[in-house]
Coordinates of C-alpha atoms and ligand atoms in Angstrom, one line a residue:
M1 CA -15.8 -32.2 -22.0
T2 CA -15.8 -29.4 -24.5
G3 CA -17.8 -26.0 -24.8
P4 CA -16.7 -22.7 -23.4
I5 CA -16.0 -22.0 -19.6
P6 CA -16.6 -18.5 -18.6
L7 CA -14.3 -16.8 -16.0
V8 CA -17.5 -15.9 -14.0
D9 CA -21.0 -17.2 -14.7
L10 CA -23.6 -14.9 -13.2
A11 CA -26.6 -16.7 -14.8
A12 CA -26.6 -19.5 -12.2
Q13 CA -26.7 -17.2 -9.3
H14 CA -29.3 -15.1 -10.8
A15 CA -31.5 -18.3 -11.1
A16 CA -31.2 -18.9 -7.5
V17 CA -32.5 -15.6 -6.4
A18 CA -34.7 -14.8 -9.5
E19 CA -38.3 -15.2 -7.7
E20 CA -37.1 -13.5 -4.6
V21 CA -35.6 -10.5 -6.5
A22 CA -38.9 -10.2 -8.8
A23 CA -41.0 -10.2 -5.6
G24 CA -38.9 -7.7 -4.0
W25 CA -38.8 -5.3 -7.1
S26 CA -42.3 -5.6 -7.6
Q27 CA -42.9 -4.3 -4.0
V28 CA -40.5 -1.2 -5.0
L29 CA -42.3 -0.5 -8.2
A30 CA -45.5 -0.4 -6.6
K31 CA -44.4 2.3 -4.1
T32 CA -42.2 3.9 -6.9
A33 CA -39.8 4.6 -3.9
F34 CA -36.5 4.1 -5.7
V35 CA -34.0 5.9 -3.6
G36 CA -33.6 5.1 0.1
G37 CA -36.5 3.0 2.0
P38 CA -36.8 0.2 4.0
Q39 CA -35.0 -2.1 1.8
V40 CA -31.7 -0.1 1.7
A41 CA -31.9 0.0 5.5
A42 CA -32.6 -3.6 5.8
F43 CA -29.4 -4.5 3.5
E44 CA -27.3 -2.1 5.5
A45 CA -28.3 -3.9 8.8
E46 CA -27.7 -7.4 7.4
Y47 CA -24.4 -6.5 5.8
A48 CA -23.1 -4.8 8.8
E49 CA -24.0 -8.0 10.8
F50 CA -22.5 -10.1 8.1
S51 CA -19.1 -8.2 8.3
G52 CA -19.0 -7.9 12.0
A53 CA -19.0 -4.1 12.0
A54 CA -21.2 -1.8 13.7
H55 CA -22.1 0.5 10.8
C56 CA -22.8 0.0 7.1
I57 CA -23.6 2.7 4.7
G58 CA -24.6 1.9 1.2
V59 CA -23.1 3.9 -1.6
G60 CA -23.2 4.0 -5.5
N61 CA -20.0 1.8 -6.0
G62 CA -16.9 0.7 -4.3
T63 CA -14.6 3.3 -5.5
D64 CA -16.9 6.1 -3.9
A65 CA -16.9 4.0 -0.6
L66 CA -12.9 4.0 -0.7
E67 CA -13.2 7.8 -1.3
F68 CA -15.8 8.5 1.4
A69 CA -14.0 6.1 3.9
L70 CA -10.7 8.7 3.3
R71 CA -12.8 11.8 3.3
A72 CA -14.5 10.8 6.7
L73 CA -10.9 10.6 8.2
E74 CA -10.5 14.2 6.7
I75 CA -7.6 12.9 4.4
G76 CA -7.0 15.4 1.6
P77 CA -4.4 17.7 0.0
G78 CA -0.9 17.5 1.7
D79 CA -1.8 14.2 3.2
E80 CA 0.0 10.9 2.2
C81 CA -1.8 7.6 1.8
I82 CA 0.0 4.2 1.4
V83 CA -1.4 1.8 -1.3
P84 CA -0.1 -1.6 -2.6
A85 CA 1.2 -1.3 -6.1
N86 CA -0.6 -4.5 -7.2
T87 CA -4.3 -3.7 -6.8
F88 CA -7.2 -2.6 -9.1
I89 CA -6.6 1.0 -10.0
A90 CA -9.6 2.1 -7.9
T91 CA -7.8 1.9 -4.6
A92 CA -5.2 4.5 -5.7
E93 CA -7.9 6.3 -7.7
A94 CA -9.7 6.9 -4.5
V95 CA -6.9 8.4 -2.7
A96 CA -5.9 10.6 -5.7
R97 CA -9.4 12.0 -5.9
T98 CA -9.4 13.2 -2.2
G99 CA -6.3 15.3 -3.3
A100 CA -4.1 13.2 -1.1
T101 CA -0.8 11.8 -2.4
V102 CA -0.6 8.1 -3.3
V103 CA 2.4 6.3 -2.0
L104 CA 3.1 2.7 -3.4
V105 CA 4.6 0.0 -1.9
D106 CA 5.3 -3.3 -2.9
C107 CA 3.8 -6.7 -2.1
D108 CA 4.7 -10.2 -0.6
P109 CA 5.4 -12.1 -3.7
D110 CA 3.8 -15.5 -2.6
T111 CA 0.5 -14.0 -1.2
A112 CA 0.4 -11.0 -3.3
L113 CA -0.9 -9.1 -0.2
I114 CA 0.7 -5.8 0.9
D115 CA 4.1 -6.1 2.7
P116 CA 3.8 -4.6 6.1
T117 CA 7.3 -4.0 6.5
A118 CA 7.4 -2.2 3.2
A119 CA 4.4 0.0 4.5
A120 CA 6.0 0.7 7.5
A121 CA 9.2 2.0 5.8
A122 CA 7.0 4.3 3.7
V123 CA 5.5 6.0 6.6
T124 CA 6.4 9.8 6.9
T125 CA 4.9 12.6 9.2
R126 CA 2.4 13.3 6.2
T127 CA 0.9 9.6 6.3
R128 CA -2.4 9.6 7.5
A129 CA -3.7 6.1 6.1
V130 CA -2.7 2.7 4.8
L131 CA -5.0 0.9 2.5
P132 CA -4.3 -2.7 2.7
V133 CA -6.3 -4.6 -0.1
D134 CA -7.9 -8.2 0.5
L135 CA -6.8 -9.1 -2.9
Y136 CA -8.2 -12.3 -4.6
G137 CA -10.5 -13.0 -1.4
Q138 CA -7.8 -13.2 1.2
V139 CA -7.7 -10.7 4.0
A140 CA -4.5 -8.7 4.1
P141 CA -2.1 -9.0 7.3
I142 CA -3.8 -6.0 9.0
E143 CA -2.7 -6.9 12.6
K144 CA 0.9 -6.8 11.4
L145 CA 0.3 -3.6 9.9
R146 CA -1.3 -2.3 12.8
A147 CA 1.9 -3.4 15.1
L148 CA 4.1 -1.6 12.7
L149 CA 2.2 1.7 12.2
P150 CA 2.3 4.6 14.4
A151 CA -1.0 5.1 16.1
N152 CA -2.2 8.1 14.0
V153 CA -2.0 6.4 10.6
A154 CA -5.7 4.9 10.0
I155 CA -6.3 1.6 8.4
V156 CA -8.6 1.6 5.4
E157 CA -9.4 -1.8 4.2
D158 CA -10.1 -2.4 0.9
A159 CA -12.4 -5.3 1.2
A160 CA -14.1 -5.3 -2.4
Q161 CA -13.0 -8.8 -3.1
S162 CA -13.3 -10.4 0.4
Q163 CA -16.9 -10.5 1.2
G164 CA -17.1 -13.1 4.1
A165 CA -13.4 -13.9 4.3
T166 CA -12.0 -14.4 7.8
R167 CA -8.5 -13.8 9.2
H168 CA -7.9 -15.2 12.8
G169 CA -11.5 -15.4 13.1
E170 CA -12.2 -11.7 12.2
T171 CA -14.4 -10.9 9.3
A172 CA -13.2 -8.8 6.3
G173 CA -14.6 -5.4 6.4
S174 CA -14.1 -5.3 10.2
L175 CA -10.3 -5.5 10.7
G176 CA -9.2 -1.6 9.9
D177 CA -10.7 1.6 11.2
I178 CA -13.0 1.7 8.2
A179 CA -13.5 -0.5 5.2
A180 CA -14.8 -0.2 1.8
T181 CA -16.4 -2.8 -0.5
S182 CA -17.9 -3.1 -4.1
F183 CA -21.1 -4.7 -5.1
Y184 CA -20.1 -4.9 -8.8
P185 CA -21.5 -7.6 -10.5
G186 CA -18.7 -10.1 -10.7
K187 CA -17.7 -9.6 -6.9
N188 CA -18.5 -12.4 -4.5
L189 CA -21.7 -10.3 -3.6
G190 CA -22.7 -8.7 -6.9
A191 CA -25.4 -6.4 -7.5
Y192 CA -27.3 -6.0 -11.0
G193 CA -25.2 -2.8 -11.7
D194 CA -22.8 -0.5 -9.5
A195 CA -23.2 -0.6 -6.1
G196 CA -20.7 -0.5 -2.9
A197 CA -20.7 0.0 0.9
V198 CA -18.6 1.4 3.7
T199 CA -18.2 -0.6 6.9
T200 CA -16.9 0.7 10.4
S201 CA -17.5 0.2 14.0
R202 CA -16.5 4.0 14.6
A203 CA -20.1 5.9 14.9
D204 CA -18.3 9.2 13.9
L205 CA -17.2 8.0 10.7
A206 CA -20.2 6.1 9.7
E207 CA -22.2 9.6 10.4
R208 CA -19.6 11.4 8.0
V209 CA -19.6 8.6 5.1
R210 CA -23.5 9.0 5.3
L211 CA -23.5 12.7 4.9
L212 CA -20.8 12.7 2.1
G213 CA -23.0 10.3 0.0
A214 CA -26.3 12.3 0.4
H215 CA -25.1 15.9 -0.6
G216 CA -23.8 16.5 2.7
S217 CA -27.3 16.8 4.1
P218 CA -28.4 15.3 7.5
R219 CA -32.0 16.5 7.1
K220 CA -33.8 18.1 4.0
Y221 CA -32.6 21.5 3.2
E222 CA -29.5 21.4 5.4
H223 CA -26.0 21.0 3.9
P224 CA -23.6 21.6 6.5
V225 CA -20.5 20.0 4.3
L226 CA -20.0 19.8 0.8
G227 CA -21.1 16.1 -0.4
F228 CA -21.8 14.1 -3.4
N229 CA -24.6 12.1 -4.7
S230 CA -23.6 8.3 -4.3
R231 CA -26.5 6.1 -2.7
L232 CA -27.4 2.4 -3.0
D233 CA -30.3 2.2 -5.1
T234 CA -33.2 0.4 -3.6
L235 CA -33.6 -2.1 -6.5
Q236 CA -29.9 -3.1 -6.0
A237 CA -30.5 -3.6 -2.2
V238 CA -33.2 -5.9 -3.0
V239 CA -30.8 -8.0 -5.0
L240 CA -28.2 -7.7 -2.4
S241 CA -30.3 -8.9 0.5
A242 CA -31.4 -11.8 -1.5
K243 CA -27.9 -12.9 -2.5
L244 CA -26.6 -12.3 1.1
R245 CA -28.6 -15.0 2.5
R246 CA -26.8 -17.4 0.1
L247 CA -23.3 -15.8 0.2
A248 CA -21.8 -18.2 2.8
G249 CA -22.8 -21.3 0.7
W250 CA -21.5 -19.9 -2.4
N251 CA -18.3 -18.8 -0.7
A252 CA -18.0 -22.4 0.6
A253 CA -18.5 -23.7 -3.0
R254 CA -15.7 -21.6 -4.1
R255 CA -13.4 -23.0 -1.4
E256 CA -14.1 -26.4 -2.6
A257 CA -13.3 -25.4 -6.2
A258 CA -10.1 -23.7 -5.2
D259 CA -8.9 -26.9 -3.2
R260 CA -9.9 -29.0 -6.3
Y261 CA -7.8 -26.8 -8.5
T262 CA -4.9 -26.7 -6.1
A263 CA -4.9 -30.6 -5.9
L264 CA -5.4 -31.1 -9.7
L265 CA -2.5 -28.5 -10.4
S266 CA -0.1 -29.9 -7.8
E267 CA 0.5 -32.7 -10.3
V268 CA 1.5 -29.9 -13.0
D269 CA 5.1 -28.7 -13.1
G270 CA 5.7 -25.0 -13.9
V271 CA 2.6 -23.8 -12.1
V272 CA 2.6 -21.9 -9.0
T273 CA -0.6 -22.1 -6.7
P274 CA -1.7 -19.8 -4.6
V275 CA -0.5 -19.6 -1.2
V276 CA -2.8 -18.8 1.6
A277 CA -1.3 -16.8 4.5
E278 CA -1.5 -18.4 8.0
G279 CA -4.8 -17.4 9.6
N280 CA -6.6 -16.7 6.6
V281 CA -9.9 -18.4 5.4
P282 CA -10.3 -16.8 1.9
V283 CA -13.2 -16.4 -0.2
W284 CA -11.5 -16.9 -3.5
H285 CA -12.8 -14.0 -5.4
L286 CA -10.1 -15.1 -7.9
Y287 CA -8.0 -18.4 -8.1
V288 CA -4.7 -16.8 -9.4
V289 CA -1.8 -18.9 -10.4
R290 CA 1.6 -18.1 -11.7
V291 CA 3.3 -19.3 -14.9
A292 CA 6.5 -18.4 -16.6
D293 CA 5.2 -17.8 -20.0
R294 CA 1.9 -16.4 -19.0
D295 CA 0.7 -15.0 -22.4
T296 CA 1.2 -17.9 -24.2
V297 CA -0.7 -20.0 -21.5
L298 CA -3.5 -17.4 -21.5
G299 CA -3.8 -17.5 -25.5
K300 CA -4.2 -20.9 -25.5
L301 CA -6.9 -20.9 -23.0
H302 CA -8.7 -18.6 -24.7
A303 CA -8.2 -20.6 -28.1
E304 CA -10.0 -23.3 -26.1
G305 CA -12.8 -21.0 -25.2
I306 CA -11.6 -20.9 -21.5
G307 CA -12.2 -17.3 -20.2
A308 CA -9.2 -16.8 -18.1
G309 CA -7.9 -13.5 -17.2
I310 CA -5.2 -11.3 -15.6
H311 CA -5.9 -9.3 -12.2
Y312 CA -3.8 -7.1 -13.2
P313 CA -1.1 -6.9 -15.8
T314 CA 0.1 -3.3 -15.0
P315 CA 0.9 -2.3 -11.6
V316 CA -0.6 0.9 -10.6
H317 CA 2.8 2.8 -10.9
L318 CA 3.3 1.7 -14.7
T319 CA -0.2 3.1 -15.6
G320 CA -0.7 6.4 -17.5
A321 CA -3.1 7.6 -14.6
F322 CA -0.2 7.3 -12.1
A323 CA 2.6 8.5 -14.4
D324 CA 3.1 11.5 -12.7
L325 CA 4.5 9.4 -9.3
G326 CA 7.7 9.1 -11.8
L327 CA 8.2 5.7 -10.8
G328 CA 9.4 3.4 -13.8
A329 CA 9.9 -0.2 -14.2
G330 CA 11.9 -1.8 -11.4
A331 CA 10.3 0.2 -8.6
F332 CA 8.4 -2.7 -7.2
P333 CA 10.1 -5.9 -8.5
N334 CA 7.5 -8.2 -6.9
A335 CA 4.3 -6.5 -8.1
E336 CA 6.0 -6.4 -11.6
L337 CA 6.9 -10.1 -11.3
L338 CA 3.3 -10.8 -10.5
G339 CA 2.2 -8.6 -13.3
R340 CA 4.0 -10.6 -15.8
E341 CA 3.3 -14.1 -14.4
I342 CA 0.0 -14.2 -13.0
L343 CA -3.1 -15.8 -14.5
S344 CA -6.8 -16.1 -13.2
L345 CA -8.6 -19.2 -13.8
P346 CA -12.2 -19.5 -14.4
L347 CA -14.0 -19.8 -10.8
F348 CA -17.5 -19.3 -9.6
P349 CA -19.6 -21.2 -7.0
E350 CA -21.2 -23.4 -9.7
I351 CA -18.2 -24.6 -11.7
T352 CA -18.3 -28.3 -12.0
P353 CA -15.2 -30.8 -11.6
A354 CA -15.4 -31.5 -15.1
Q355 CA -14.8 -28.0 -16.2
Q356 CA -12.1 -27.5 -13.7
E357 CA -10.4 -30.8 -14.9
R358 CA -10.6 -29.5 -18.4
V359 CA -9.3 -25.9 -17.5
V360 CA -6.2 -27.9 -15.9
S361 CA -5.7 -30.1 -18.7
V362 CA -5.5 -27.1 -21.1
V363 CA -3.1 -25.3 -18.8
A364 CA -0.8 -28.3 -18.5
D365 CA -0.6 -28.9 -22.1
A366 CA 0.2 -25.2 -22.6
V367 CA 2.9 -25.1 -20.0
R368 CA 4.3 -28.3 -21.4
S369 CA 4.7 -27.1 -24.8
Ligands
LIG1 C1 -13.8 -3.6 -7.6 C2 -12.7 -3.1 -6.8 C3 -12.8 -1.9 -6.4 C4 -14.0 -0.8 -6.9 O1 -15.1 -1.0 -7.0 P1 -16.0 -0.4 -8.1 O2 -17.5 -0.7 -7.4 O3 -15.8 -1.1 -9.4 O4 -15.9 0.9 -7.9 C5 -12.0 -1.3 -5.6 N1 -10.9 -2.0 -5.0 C6 -10.8 -3.4 -5.5 C7 -9.7 -4.2 -5.2 C8 -11.6 -4.0 -6.3 O5 -11.5 -5.2 -6.8

């Protein structure tokens, strides 16, 4: 087969929910109630149940969700938070925005998940939280972290890429003290714009997060704490409820496609396929392989109209934003190795076997030459 293959294809998902979204939106438009309302509360209840957490609080985006989770734990200047060096910048950004210090640690080179031993070794008397990231849709080894960390260090799970993933039967978003997720359009559960949520089973933290996103206001005209304006839009809640009903099926389709890639690529020398940690059922937000001459392979895929990507080429410590940490190349060898070799292949629930075969044949040609 020929023709372009995108990295993600949001059109097919929209087609599946289009009628339901149109009906839901026309109800919102008829009432002109665009902030709050029963649609937001309904989605929050559905997503809490889906995640296995007692509470879900919708917010404006995933980065705010992370920041509010940290602020609910009263983390701020003088505190330290441990973050894997190989993550999307937002995990570190959220820590920095609270005024706390970002302490980076390396990852496991096989799974790309935070290395619990490295995290435990980075703990000081100022450490208040560790932020394991469920990277690429696979839950981080949170129970191993818990076993190694002092009891006063909180676990803030970055579950932006893992909606519906499980580890030893527990669902992403419920494994730490509190978790943040993102409904950015390309995530497994994607809105039609920015959106995010915090999940937690701790009522005290849930209450604080809700205050923070709503101008620090529990009731009209009352502002006991300084807050922000970051709420889940009503129109987005309608989309998310419609999509959530289909998410388990979409995640299953991603698993099937991931298994197909792994089988096809097992025949190709020079490509390292993803490693799933014991106990994990991933949701394959991304299907990430490793190849030695990554930029050449990526160039050939792009030349063939195949939308491969890199998540992420630059570890946090080598970005300009975190240059003041003073950590140069060599600080986190595993994260840096991944930055050079990782390659995300097109993956979305509706990808066809023929599309995957074509991707693999272009990868195989590129790696061989
Ligand atoms: C997408 C993402 C975020 C941030 O989400 P936004 O909604 O874009 O702010 C945070 N962490 C990880 C790992 C992500 O992939």
